[in-house]
Amino acid sequence: MSRTDDSVVTDGGRTAEVEFAVSGMTCGSCAARVEKALNRHDGVVGAGVNFATGKAVVNFDPSQVSPERLSAAVDKIGYGLAPTATGPDDGDAEVADEAAVQRLWLRRVLVAWPLGLAVLVLSVGWMMEPWARWSALVLATPVQFWAGWPFLQQAALRARARQANMDTLIAMGTLAAYTFSAYQVIFGHSHSDHYFDTAALIIAFLLLGRYFEARAKGRTSTAIRALLELGAKEARIVIDGEETMVPVEQVRVGDLLRVRPGEKIPVDGEVVEGGSAVDESMLTGESVPIDKSPGDKVAGATINVQGVLTVRATAVGSDTALAQIVHLVEEAQGTKAPVQQLADRISGIFVPVVLVIAAVTLAGWALSGDATRGFVAAVAVLIIACPCALGLATPTAILVGTGRGAAMGVLIKGGEVLERSKRIDTVVFDKTGTLTNGQMALTDVVAVAGEDENVVLQRAAAAEQGSEHPVGRAVVDAASERGPEHVAPASDFASVAGHGVRAVVDEIVVHVGRRKLMAEAGLVLAEESEGVASRLEGEGKTAIFAGWEGHVRGVLAVADTMRDDAPGAVGELRAMGIEVVMITGDNQRTADAIAAQVGIGRVLAEVLPVDKVSEVRRLQDEGRIVAMVGDGVNDAPALVQADLGIAIGTGTDVAIESSDITLLSAKLDGVATSIRLSRRTFRTILQNLGWAFGYNVVLIPVAALGLLNPILAGGAMAFSSVSVVTNSLRLQRFGRRS
């Protein structure tokens, strides 16, 4: 998916963001050079190059520089730069490109290995025979100059640009071995050493490594492709009662769409007619279908399970939830973790250092009187030192980790988030709408003074019918759920602001509300009623009274009910060694009661929305690394202030935009899942970097001392790159049950 249409406004004016495909990169140092060339160009605000994806994202001022000039700048240093394609067939084109690259390497592998093995057999058994030496020369030549052509070509391009990369090392090493051996054969030095097998098998090993690497990298990029494939290809538009099937690209905002059972909902919309259950698992990870009725929102790519729905389109194309998710995942996969900065710097200077080490190795052995062994050792140094694994270590882990997160309904916004998440020791939950369901519900009906519970609920609900207050609506809704007979007709309704309501029910004046309303109505509030109310309020609930004919007849309690999964989510975080804190505007007594229900030990109560940022900052001042979990507009500043902001995806857009991690599902266990996945991904990055650094640090001296055969060096180098990618691919198993 291209970002050529995206733009943002900076202090200097409007800038454009374009995604480019970069060709010619073969290691992390290549990506570093391209990124440096782009960032130092006039008019470029910022550029990032991802070696694993072969993509560059450039933010620039169109009034100062054009994509064509950026491409020309990159061409000068020996690489290619072209804006990525746009359109509905992007995914298919990318798949075709990846397949073509894999076929290219495979063809060369199928030539290099048989010829290389044949040269090895000749070298071992008959190299003293003239015919065998000439045969080895003939067989090694196509391996060196056809199968190994990509290495030679890239090395030549780097040389023209006065640069060096891993292909420089490969080309110099294999050409040195081949040229030395060819000279010996052509000029008849029959008793000298020959290294045709070394050159041919090094190329064969490296080609095999490139082939497996291309296959593995193709697998790491499946996350975005899988998301894009979720979308519907066609839509059934309703015009004047007639249904017409059209490509989904033709749907416009405001169109009416008919969605039958088993079909995908084409775009984001609002149900205007019909009722059904919708499977949203592909976006949220929720396995249970969600009931939808007129007025409810639906998202494109979700599946209508049973009834027929008529939906009015509210967002199409790049504005749909699916497109936004894809965009977020793309951005995350194009970012770098701060730990990669060290790897980038090392990759950028690594190749020149290796060339010096190889030269010193050759000179050192020559001075010791064994120039031939020095030659072999220098070739081994050149081959073993290729920093390909170093360049793949971070981006492949981010690719797979963020892709796996997207499949689980967890959007992680970049490499920096991964690095911060590993240090989190405190998670702050906003109460309303996060730990709770965000709406009042009736929890208790207690009859007193010898009254019947059903009568108390019926008359209280009847009196509250005309009320718009959340407490009154909770009472009416609860009575309605028990049946129509529980909500009797009422007359002479009156609302007493801040205290309750009064109405005539069954020819009896009924009062429902606070203590003061009961006192003003002359209703006796017995000790029994006070005791019940105190108990309910101690449980974090709001208690109201219902009374008539001189006495309070019952106590009702409403509360913003706790989510069913809240205790489990809190327990999971505590098991990870993370302290959990609740922040709320409720009074301390109510807040403590709610926190006790879910196992939260520390409560920040009576906090105004504007003070949430200060409370998060106060925790940070204590030395805590804080993650904030919220879903509302008033949570956005706190999400930004926190070291890690986690937004519940069912919340507001501004909260989601302000967060570092977005949970597409409303399930709170996603908080622990997101932190565990982030930690696992970052741990994988460290494993990859540790392997890549350790591999070079250990084996370069071994090669320089003449203890490593160049053929084995080529195999080890290829293995290191494949092992880094394979280790990253293990993240695809995260969260899967065995």
XYZ file of C-alpha atoms in Angstrom:
738
model
C 0.000 0.000 0.000
C 1.484 3.313 -1.009
C 1.566 6.440 1.053
C 1.986 8.793 -1.882
C -1.290 10.536 -1.054
C -0.451 11.171 2.592
C 0.583 14.608 3.703
C 1.143 16.407 6.954
C 1.546 20.041 7.908
C 4.778 21.130 9.564
C 5.991 24.509 10.766
C 7.458 25.080 7.328
C 4.308 24.222 5.430
C 2.810 21.110 3.882
C 4.978 18.064 3.413
C 4.345 14.824 1.551
C 5.138 11.297 2.667
C 6.074 8.811 -0.036
C 6.959 5.152 0.191
C 9.692 3.966 -2.182
C 10.923 0.535 -3.158
C 14.714 0.418 -2.834
C 16.707 -1.887 -5.101
C 20.317 -2.982 -4.801
C 20.446 -3.304 -0.998
C 22.229 -6.427 0.217
C 23.038 -5.645 3.856
C 22.393 -3.252 6.716
C 25.192 -0.935 5.611
C 23.379 -0.471 2.287
C 20.227 0.649 4.077
C 22.274 3.023 6.228
C 23.866 4.620 3.139
C 20.551 5.091 1.335
C 18.998 6.572 4.459
C 21.931 8.947 4.901
C 21.748 10.052 1.256
C 18.040 10.796 1.557
C 18.242 12.610 4.895
C 20.990 14.968 3.771
C 19.061 16.030 0.660
C 17.570 19.538 0.760
C 13.851 19.491 1.428
C 13.780 16.095 3.165
C 12.229 16.343 6.625
C 12.965 12.740 7.543
C 13.655 9.399 5.888
C 13.759 5.830 7.120
C 15.005 2.793 5.184
C 14.045 -0.752 6.121
C 16.440 -3.377 4.793
C 14.099 -6.291 5.577
C 11.217 -4.876 3.534
C 13.331 -3.125 0.908
C 11.274 0.031 1.463
C 12.036 3.659 2.256
C 9.545 6.138 3.682
C 10.471 9.767 2.989
C 8.783 12.858 4.371
C 9.704 15.874 2.245
C 8.694 19.351 1.166
C 7.392 19.114 -2.444
C 8.281 22.751 -3.040
C 11.983 21.957 -2.535
C 12.440 18.447 -3.854
C 10.586 15.927 -6.010
C 10.530 12.104 -5.929
C 12.477 12.143 -9.193
C 15.314 14.140 -7.655
C 15.375 11.820 -4.656
C 15.629 8.848 -7.009
C 18.486 10.518 -8.858
C 20.334 11.147 -5.589
C 20.073 7.495 -4.631
C 21.061 6.380 -8.146
C 24.333 8.281 -7.735
C 25.391 6.025 -4.876
C 24.549 2.868 -6.801
C 21.034 2.018 -5.593
C 17.588 2.266 -7.166
C 14.609 4.174 -5.779
C 11.069 4.084 -7.183
C 7.689 4.986 -5.646
C 5.731 1.865 -4.742
C 2.759 0.989 -6.914
C -0.759 1.911 -5.907
C -4.078 0.271 -6.576
C -6.155 -2.713 -5.580
C -3.660 -5.220 -6.960
C -0.720 -4.067 -4.805
C -0.676 -7.307 -2.850
C -0.674 -9.486 -5.971
C 2.150 -7.444 -7.502
C 4.217 -7.736 -4.341
C 3.702 -11.487 -4.239
C 4.766 -11.720 -7.898
C 7.889 -9.640 -7.236
C 8.876 -11.797 -4.270
C 8.330 -14.974 -6.292
C 10.467 -13.584 -9.128
C 13.313 -12.798 -6.727
C 13.125 -16.292 -5.259
C 13.200 -17.860 -8.750
C 16.232 -15.768 -9.694
C 18.225 -17.045 -6.724
C 16.965 -20.607 -7.191
C 18.104 -20.748 -10.826
C 21.582 -19.654 -9.843
C 21.615 -22.150 -6.954
C 20.730 -24.982 -9.357
C 23.685 -24.075 -11.572
C 26.245 -23.277 -8.884
C 25.882 -26.368 -6.725
C 26.343 -29.138 -9.328
C 29.247 -27.314 -10.949
C 30.791 -26.393 -7.599
C 30.617 -30.001 -6.360
C 32.135 -31.222 -9.624
C 35.039 -28.798 -9.170
C 35.462 -30.044 -5.603
C 35.683 -33.668 -6.792
C 38.309 -32.730 -9.383
C 40.285 -30.748 -6.809
C 40.352 -33.598 -4.333
C 41.141 -36.435 -6.758
C 42.916 -35.237 -9.878
C 44.163 -31.662 -9.539
C 47.702 -32.730 -10.389
C 46.440 -33.800 -13.837
C 46.420 -31.051 -16.496
C 43.011 -32.105 -17.839
C 41.519 -31.865 -14.354
C 42.907 -28.361 -13.785
C 41.556 -27.162 -17.133
C 38.209 -28.865 -16.452
C 38.006 -27.139 -13.087
C 38.692 -23.794 -14.771
C 35.937 -24.408 -17.328
C 33.417 -25.535 -14.699
C 34.221 -22.761 -12.215
C 33.935 -19.964 -14.786
C 30.105 -19.984 -15.170
C 29.762 -20.239 -11.404
C 31.974 -17.217 -10.899
C 30.624 -15.010 -13.685
C 27.014 -16.150 -14.202
C 25.801 -17.652 -10.947
C 27.829 -15.099 -8.987
C 26.962 -12.185 -11.263
C 24.640 -10.426 -8.735
C 27.556 -10.152 -6.300
C 29.952 -8.881 -8.978
C 27.419 -6.403 -10.370
C 26.624 -4.879 -6.995
C 30.293 -4.695 -6.086
C 30.983 -2.823 -9.335
C 28.146 -0.382 -8.638
C 29.523 0.243 -5.141
C 33.006 0.763 -6.562
C 31.710 3.341 -9.050
C 30.149 5.186 -6.136
C 33.402 4.815 -4.152
C 31.672 2.687 -1.558
C 31.839 -0.881 -0.309
C 29.312 -3.341 1.046
C 29.027 -7.060 1.674
C 28.990 -7.754 -2.076
C 32.363 -6.025 -2.255
C 33.720 -8.538 0.227
C 32.216 -11.491 -1.641
C 33.402 -10.283 -5.036
C 36.928 -9.524 -3.857
C 37.269 -12.855 -2.065
C 35.937 -15.101 -4.817
C 37.581 -13.173 -7.659
C 40.906 -13.342 -5.868
C 40.614 -17.118 -5.471
C 39.424 -17.628 -9.069
C 41.953 -15.274 -10.675
C 44.885 -16.697 -8.746
C 43.882 -20.247 -9.715
C 43.257 -19.350 -13.386
C 46.696 -17.727 -13.578
C 48.287 -20.886 -12.221
C 46.510 -23.099 -14.776
C 46.971 -20.886 -17.813
C 50.679 -20.347 -17.177
C 51.325 -23.963 -16.342
C 52.166 -23.857 -12.641
C 51.029 -27.449 -12.100
C 52.444 -27.853 -8.617
C 50.897 -24.699 -7.167
C 47.743 -24.550 -5.105
C 44.417 -23.989 -6.846
C 41.249 -22.542 -5.294
C 38.581 -23.053 -7.941
C 36.582 -25.181 -5.478
C 36.857 -22.444 -2.858
C 35.477 -19.727 -5.158
C 32.736 -21.941 -6.613
C 31.488 -23.366 -3.314
C 31.583 -20.002 -1.541
C 29.298 -18.641 -4.253
C 27.122 -21.766 -4.054
C 26.704 -21.412 -0.273
C 25.965 -17.701 -0.491
C 23.424 -18.210 -3.274
C 21.676 -20.878 -1.213
C 21.646 -18.510 1.735
C 20.179 -15.708 -0.387
C 17.475 -18.061 -1.672
C 16.425 -19.181 1.805
C 16.656 -15.615 3.034
C 14.355 -14.426 0.228
C 11.848 -17.130 1.115
C 11.977 -16.280 4.808
C 11.682 -12.538 4.209
C 8.648 -13.233 2.033
C 7.029 -14.984 4.978
C 7.734 -12.032 7.287
C 5.803 -9.670 5.011
C 2.608 -11.732 5.016
C 0.972 -9.768 7.851
C -0.036 -6.745 5.786
C -0.925 -8.924 2.818
C -3.176 -11.067 5.020
C -4.900 -7.964 6.365
C -5.495 -6.589 2.884
C -6.948 -9.887 1.739
C -9.570 -9.709 4.488
C -11.463 -7.006 2.638
C -14.464 -7.714 0.425
C -13.924 -7.474 -3.324
C -17.537 -6.621 -4.236
C -20.489 -4.837 -2.679
C -24.245 -5.077 -3.208
C -25.496 -1.492 -3.600
C -29.214 -0.767 -3.129
C -30.586 1.928 -5.454
C -34.354 2.542 -5.558
C -34.893 -0.883 -4.020
C -32.804 -2.637 -6.679
C -29.599 -4.478 -5.771
C -26.508 -4.166 -7.981
C -23.145 -5.881 -7.481
C -20.214 -3.490 -7.982
C -16.475 -3.568 -7.172
C -15.935 -2.336 -3.632
C -13.805 0.545 -4.992
C -16.983 2.081 -6.460
C -18.756 2.376 -3.095
C -19.159 5.950 -1.869
C -19.990 7.375 1.533
C -23.776 7.434 1.973
C -24.465 4.446 -0.304
C -26.893 1.830 0.982
C -25.498 -1.693 0.954
C -27.263 -5.010 1.423
C -25.251 -7.695 3.211
C -26.590 -11.233 3.233
C -25.693 -14.022 5.699
C -22.164 -15.335 5.231
C -21.006 -12.285 3.267
C -18.297 -9.831 4.220
C -19.378 -6.312 5.066
C -17.701 -4.306 2.260
C -16.916 -1.027 4.047
C -17.400 0.681 7.383
C -20.986 1.701 7.959
C -24.047 2.001 10.163
C -26.877 -0.512 10.245
C -30.122 1.121 9.077
C -32.273 -1.977 8.757
C -32.231 -5.582 9.917
C -30.553 -7.450 12.736
C -27.754 -9.971 12.796
C -24.649 -11.206 14.568
C -21.351 -10.097 13.032
C -18.088 -11.995 13.315
C -15.427 -9.355 14.053
C -12.668 -11.828 14.934
C -10.473 -10.898 11.964
C -10.158 -7.354 13.307
C -10.501 -7.699 17.074
C -9.633 -11.296 17.870
C -13.081 -11.681 19.524
C -14.323 -15.192 18.789
C -17.966 -14.532 19.740
C -20.097 -12.761 17.067
C -21.454 -9.362 18.118
C -25.174 -8.614 17.795
C -25.966 -5.697 15.495
C -29.193 -3.756 15.093
C -30.198 -0.405 13.534
C -27.903 2.364 14.740
C -24.940 0.068 15.416
C -21.583 0.546 13.690
C -20.064 -2.193 11.539
C -16.580 -2.484 10.101
C -15.523 -3.531 6.642
C -14.098 -7.067 6.257
C -16.164 -8.416 9.161
C -18.597 -11.242 8.349
C -22.369 -11.130 8.631
C -23.235 -14.415 10.324
C -27.003 -14.774 10.096
C -29.590 -12.069 9.281
C -29.784 -9.656 6.339
C -28.406 -6.186 7.058
C -28.872 -2.917 5.222
C -25.877 -0.721 5.908
C -25.193 2.929 5.062
C -21.526 3.417 4.147
C -19.739 5.853 6.461
C -16.101 5.268 5.460
C -14.581 3.857 2.288
C -11.134 3.230 0.832
C -8.269 4.422 2.994
C -10.669 5.752 5.655
C -12.001 2.331 6.695
C -10.955 0.692 9.945
C -9.177 -2.067 8.004
C -7.194 0.434 5.930
C -6.205 2.367 9.055
C -5.043 -0.841 10.704
C -2.967 -1.730 7.647
C -1.492 1.775 7.675
C -0.559 1.490 11.364
C 1.055 -1.908 10.845
C 3.004 -0.612 7.826
C 4.281 2.324 9.834
C 5.279 0.073 12.715
C 7.125 -2.312 10.420
C 9.020 0.575 8.854
C 10.311 1.905 12.175
C 13.477 1.091 14.068
C 14.052 0.288 17.693
C 16.633 2.624 19.275
C 18.886 -0.407 19.801
C 19.176 -0.659 16.010
C 20.982 2.679 15.839
C 24.115 0.987 17.139
C 23.769 -1.791 14.557
C 23.296 0.785 11.780
C 26.425 2.687 12.786
C 28.467 -0.488 12.933
C 27.137 -1.724 9.586
C 28.014 1.607 7.976
C 31.715 1.382 8.908
C 32.068 -2.393 9.059
C 33.014 -3.144 5.458
C 35.976 -0.688 5.210
C 37.277 -2.039 8.538
C 37.045 -5.601 7.232
C 38.970 -4.647 4.079
C 41.744 -3.291 6.289
C 41.727 -6.463 8.420
C 41.961 -8.621 5.276
C 44.879 -6.544 3.973
C 46.688 -6.761 7.321
C 46.055 -10.526 7.409
C 47.560 -10.984 3.956
C 50.537 -8.764 4.772
C 51.132 -10.451 8.120
C 51.219 -13.945 6.680
C 53.395 -12.783 3.759
C 55.936 -11.309 6.172
C 55.943 -14.585 8.076
C 56.907 -16.364 4.863
C 53.605 -18.048 3.982
C 51.920 -15.781 1.427
C 49.697 -18.584 0.116
C 48.206 -19.256 3.532
C 47.837 -15.514 4.014
C 45.921 -15.317 0.761
C 43.505 -18.059 1.914
C 43.099 -16.410 5.325
C 42.375 -12.999 3.762
C 39.693 -14.550 1.546
C 38.126 -16.197 4.615
C 38.102 -12.840 6.444
C 36.373 -11.137 3.515
C 33.707 -13.820 3.324
C 33.002 -14.386 7.026
C 32.647 -10.688 7.817
C 29.652 -9.872 5.596
C 27.265 -7.947 7.897
C 24.034 -9.193 6.352
C 22.807 -10.797 9.585
C 23.418 -7.518 11.393
C 21.151 -5.645 8.998
C 18.375 -8.226 9.279
C 18.434 -8.592 13.069
C 16.034 -5.813 14.038
C 13.699 -5.252 11.060
C 12.759 -8.906 10.628
C 11.795 -9.220 14.305
C 9.708 -6.043 14.102
C 8.072 -7.287 10.908
C 7.030 -10.600 12.396
C 6.197 -9.283 15.877
C 3.955 -6.461 14.729
C 2.367 -8.742 12.134
C 1.576 -11.355 14.770
C 0.181 -8.612 16.985
C -2.127 -7.406 14.230
C -3.445 -10.943 13.794
C -4.210 -11.038 17.533
C -5.926 -7.641 17.567
C -2.926 -5.810 19.058
C -1.466 -2.891 17.074
C 2.069 -2.005 18.171
C 3.177 1.320 16.762
C 6.848 0.787 16.066
C 10.229 -0.351 17.280
C 10.599 2.301 19.967
C 7.409 1.006 21.608
C 8.927 -2.467 21.760
C 11.972 -1.165 23.553
C 9.971 0.888 26.074
C 7.583 -1.952 26.885
C 10.323 -4.157 28.311
C 10.845 -1.663 31.172
C 7.207 -1.241 32.235
C 6.721 -1.907 35.942
C 3.412 -0.087 36.570
C 0.120 -0.180 34.665
C -2.496 2.510 35.362
C -6.085 1.713 34.421
C -8.677 4.399 33.942
C -11.800 3.075 35.669
C -14.808 4.223 33.689
C -15.124 2.525 30.338
C -11.879 0.601 30.823
C -12.189 -1.522 33.946
C -15.957 -0.965 33.895
C -18.549 -1.205 31.142
C -19.015 2.565 31.091
C -22.765 2.606 31.749
C -24.985 2.340 34.818
C -26.781 -0.924 35.514
C -29.145 -1.950 38.306
C -27.320 -4.303 40.681
C -29.602 -4.642 43.736
C -33.268 -4.292 44.736
C -33.869 -4.658 48.466
C -37.430 -4.375 49.782
C -38.003 -3.037 53.354
C -40.969 -2.294 55.566
C -42.549 -5.623 54.587
C -42.850 -4.692 50.911
C -42.422 -7.090 47.953
C -39.247 -6.737 45.843
C -41.108 -6.953 42.528
C -43.489 -4.196 43.592
C -40.565 -1.954 44.576
C -38.901 -2.413 41.190
C -42.159 -2.038 39.243
C -43.177 1.214 40.891
C -39.670 2.687 40.891
C -39.317 1.913 37.171
C -42.750 3.364 36.419
C -41.814 6.599 38.190
C -38.459 6.807 36.399
C -39.885 6.346 32.874
C -39.794 10.035 32.127
C -36.262 10.496 33.492
C -33.191 10.955 31.299
C -30.789 10.495 34.198
C -28.425 7.470 33.825
C -29.547 6.146 37.220
C -33.207 6.310 36.239
C -32.539 4.708 32.857
C -30.694 1.836 34.549
C -33.751 1.125 36.739
C -36.157 1.241 33.772
C -33.921 -0.966 31.624
C -33.607 -3.587 34.356
C -37.382 -3.698 34.884
C -38.000 -3.923 31.119
C -35.706 -6.936 30.887
C -37.926 -8.771 33.383
C -41.002 -8.157 31.229
C -43.437 -5.410 30.174
C -45.536 -5.926 33.304
C -42.679 -4.619 35.421
C -43.032 -1.107 34.014
C -46.515 0.150 34.859
C -47.937 3.365 33.390
C -47.386 6.560 35.364
C -48.738 10.118 35.385
C -47.928 13.521 36.840
C -44.181 12.944 36.443
C -41.914 15.564 37.997
C -38.166 15.714 38.276
C -36.507 17.223 41.334
C -33.107 18.337 40.031
C -30.251 16.570 41.731
C -32.477 14.618 44.079
C -34.821 12.295 42.169
C -38.300 12.021 40.636
C -41.961 11.891 41.633
C -44.875 10.317 39.739
C -48.292 8.784 40.289
C -48.322 4.988 39.840
C -51.428 2.883 40.491
C -53.032 6.041 41.953
C -50.205 6.241 44.497
C -47.609 9.023 44.661
C -44.203 7.368 44.341
C -40.896 9.087 45.131
C -37.564 7.697 43.904
C -34.263 9.374 44.730
C -31.841 10.451 47.429
C -32.329 10.767 51.178
C -33.167 14.466 50.949
C -36.062 13.775 48.582
C -37.434 11.183 50.995
C -37.217 13.663 53.875
C -38.886 16.460 51.902
C -41.715 14.081 50.919
C -42.266 13.169 54.571
C -41.343 9.507 54.056
C -39.984 7.631 57.071
C -36.439 6.367 56.494
C -36.037 3.502 58.915
C -32.746 2.214 60.312
C -33.178 -0.902 58.180
C -33.156 1.207 55.002
C -30.120 3.215 56.149
C -28.241 0.031 56.957
C -28.956 -1.462 53.529
C -27.959 1.781 51.788
C -24.699 2.031 53.758
C -23.815 -1.550 52.875
C -24.452 -0.996 49.170
C -22.493 2.264 49.122
C -19.613 0.473 50.842
C -19.574 -1.865 47.849
C -18.969 1.071 45.516
C -22.590 1.386 44.344
C -24.967 4.327 44.160
C -27.971 3.768 46.453
C -31.392 5.370 45.881
C -34.645 4.992 47.761
C -38.198 4.308 46.640
C -41.113 5.188 48.901
C -44.851 5.848 49.056
C -47.655 6.179 51.568
C -45.458 7.583 54.338
C -42.602 5.066 54.277
C -39.478 4.194 52.306
C -40.365 0.809 50.794
C -37.101 -0.217 49.174
C -33.473 0.508 48.390
C -32.123 0.160 44.845
C -28.472 0.220 43.856
C -26.920 1.030 40.501
C -23.275 0.879 39.476
C -21.018 1.131 36.507
C -20.516 -2.626 36.475
C -17.074 -4.177 36.355
C -16.068 -5.954 33.191
C -16.119 -9.706 33.620
C -12.531 -10.048 32.476
C -11.119 -7.251 34.662
C -10.057 -9.443 37.636
C -8.307 -11.914 35.360
C -6.498 -9.167 33.437
C -5.289 -7.514 36.646
C -4.180 -10.866 38.051
C -2.218 -11.635 34.896
C -0.350 -8.339 35.101
C 0.453 -8.853 38.765
C 1.759 -12.338 37.962
C 4.173 -10.647 35.541
C 5.530 -8.565 38.424
C 3.742 -5.387 37.337
C 2.002 -3.157 39.888
C -1.537 -2.203 38.871
C -3.018 1.192 39.753
C -6.590 2.451 39.202
C -7.333 6.106 38.522
C -10.858 7.492 38.864
C -12.923 10.534 39.687
C -14.976 8.562 42.240
C -14.708 9.259 45.946
C -12.125 7.257 47.854
C -14.648 4.910 49.505
C -16.313 3.941 46.253
C -13.004 3.671 44.428
C -11.508 1.394 47.090
C -14.538 -0.885 46.929
C -14.301 -1.214 43.139
C -10.526 -1.768 43.250
C -10.958 -4.522 45.824
C -13.289 -6.391 43.445
C -10.522 -6.755 40.858
C -7.498 -7.054 43.114
C -5.994 -3.589 42.634
C -4.069 -2.447 45.682
C -3.306 1.179 44.814
C -6.081 3.641 43.972
C -5.837 7.238 42.782
C -9.331 8.549 43.608
C -11.167 11.872 43.163
C -8.931 12.717 40.192
C -10.399 15.197 37.729
C -9.885 14.436 34.011
C -7.472 17.344 33.662
C -5.375 15.993 36.547
C -4.772 12.509 35.114
C -1.578 13.710 33.431
C -0.275 15.032 36.758
C -0.970 11.715 38.470
C 0.892 9.794 35.772
C 3.767 12.248 36.030
C 3.818 11.821 39.811
C 4.210 8.068 39.406
C 7.051 8.661 36.953
C 8.705 10.984 39.471
C 8.718 8.028 41.881
C 10.970 6.270 39.381
C 8.243 4.096 37.902
C 8.014 3.195 34.222
C 4.299 3.679 33.570
C 1.851 2.255 31.060
C -1.527 3.996 30.911
C -4.652 2.143 29.749
C -7.670 4.214 28.701
C -10.403 4.669 26.138
C -11.810 8.187 26.330
C -11.039 11.688 25.072
C -9.976 12.715 28.572
C -7.496 9.837 28.638
C -5.535 11.045 25.588
C -3.165 13.455 27.406
C -2.352 10.793 30.018
C -1.739 8.222 27.286
C 0.825 10.582 25.757
C 2.451 11.399 29.110
C 2.854 7.742 30.061
C 5.956 5.831 29.022
C 3.585 3.483 27.186
C 0.027 4.407 26.168
C -2.420 1.539 25.597
C -5.823 2.389 24.110
C -8.833 0.113 24.186
C -9.854 -0.044 20.519
C -13.532 0.321 21.302
C -12.748 3.790 22.625
C -12.428 7.122 20.871
C -10.275 7.851 17.845
C -8.300 10.506 19.716
C -7.368 7.995 22.442
C -6.279 5.485 19.826
C -4.202 8.096 17.959
C -2.536 9.168 21.227
C -1.520 5.649 22.225
C 1.514 3.502 21.486
C -0.447 0.246 21.503
C -4.070 -0.173 20.420
C -6.208 -3.142 21.452
C -8.797 -3.698 18.725
C -10.756 -5.955 21.057
C -12.450 -4.722 24.215
C -10.918 -7.617 26.157
C -8.657 -6.401 28.924
C -6.389 -9.442 28.777
C -5.019 -7.781 25.644
C -3.051 -5.426 27.940
C -0.904 -8.252 29.290
C -0.770 -9.845 25.841
C 0.504 -6.637 24.238
C 3.217 -6.172 26.853
C 4.293 -9.823 26.640
C 4.380 -9.695 22.826
C 6.377 -6.462 22.885
C 8.830 -7.944 25.349
C 9.130 -11.168 23.370
C 9.750 -9.233 20.150
C 12.398 -7.049 21.748
C 14.034 -10.113 23.280
C 14.159 -11.624 19.791
C 15.853 -8.454 18.510
C 18.506 -8.748 21.219
C 19.009 -12.450 20.412
C 19.447 -11.602 16.730
C 21.891 -8.788 17.399
C 23.791 -10.911 19.888
C 24.158 -13.684 17.320
C 25.126 -11.298 14.501
C 27.695 -9.391 16.598
C 29.059 -12.494 18.287
C 29.381 -14.348 15.003
C 31.600 -11.652 13.496
C 33.585 -10.905 16.641
C 34.482 -14.575 17.145
C 35.042 -15.756 13.587
C 36.953 -12.829 12.042
C 40.016 -13.463 14.264
C 39.679 -17.202 13.616
C 39.731 -16.539 9.875
C 42.663 -14.101 10.161
C 44.692 -16.755 11.979
C 44.169 -19.121 9.059
C 41.989 -21.507 11.052
C 38.862 -21.168 8.925
C 38.496 -22.573 5.439
C 36.939 -19.983 3.063
C 34.339 -22.514 1.949
C 33.187 -23.023 5.531
C 33.256 -19.246 5.990
C 30.824 -18.845 3.090
C 28.506 -21.477 4.518
C 28.654 -19.925 7.992
C 27.908 -16.455 6.639
C 24.882 -17.709 4.723
C 23.714 -19.675 7.769
C 23.966 -16.615 10.030
C 21.572 -14.579 7.885
C 19.073 -17.406 7.586
C 19.266 -18.146 11.317
C 18.450 -14.523 12.216
C 15.373 -14.516 9.988
C 14.316 -17.957 11.212
C 14.641 -16.861 14.829
C 12.379 -13.896 14.070
C 9.820 -16.176 12.439
C 9.399 -18.002 15.760
C 7.337 -15.001 16.852
C 4.577 -16.235 14.559
C 3.892 -18.908 17.178
C 3.344 -16.374 19.971
C 0.035 -16.943 21.741
C -0.796 -20.101 19.814
C -1.886 -23.082 21.824
C 0.074 -26.222 21.213
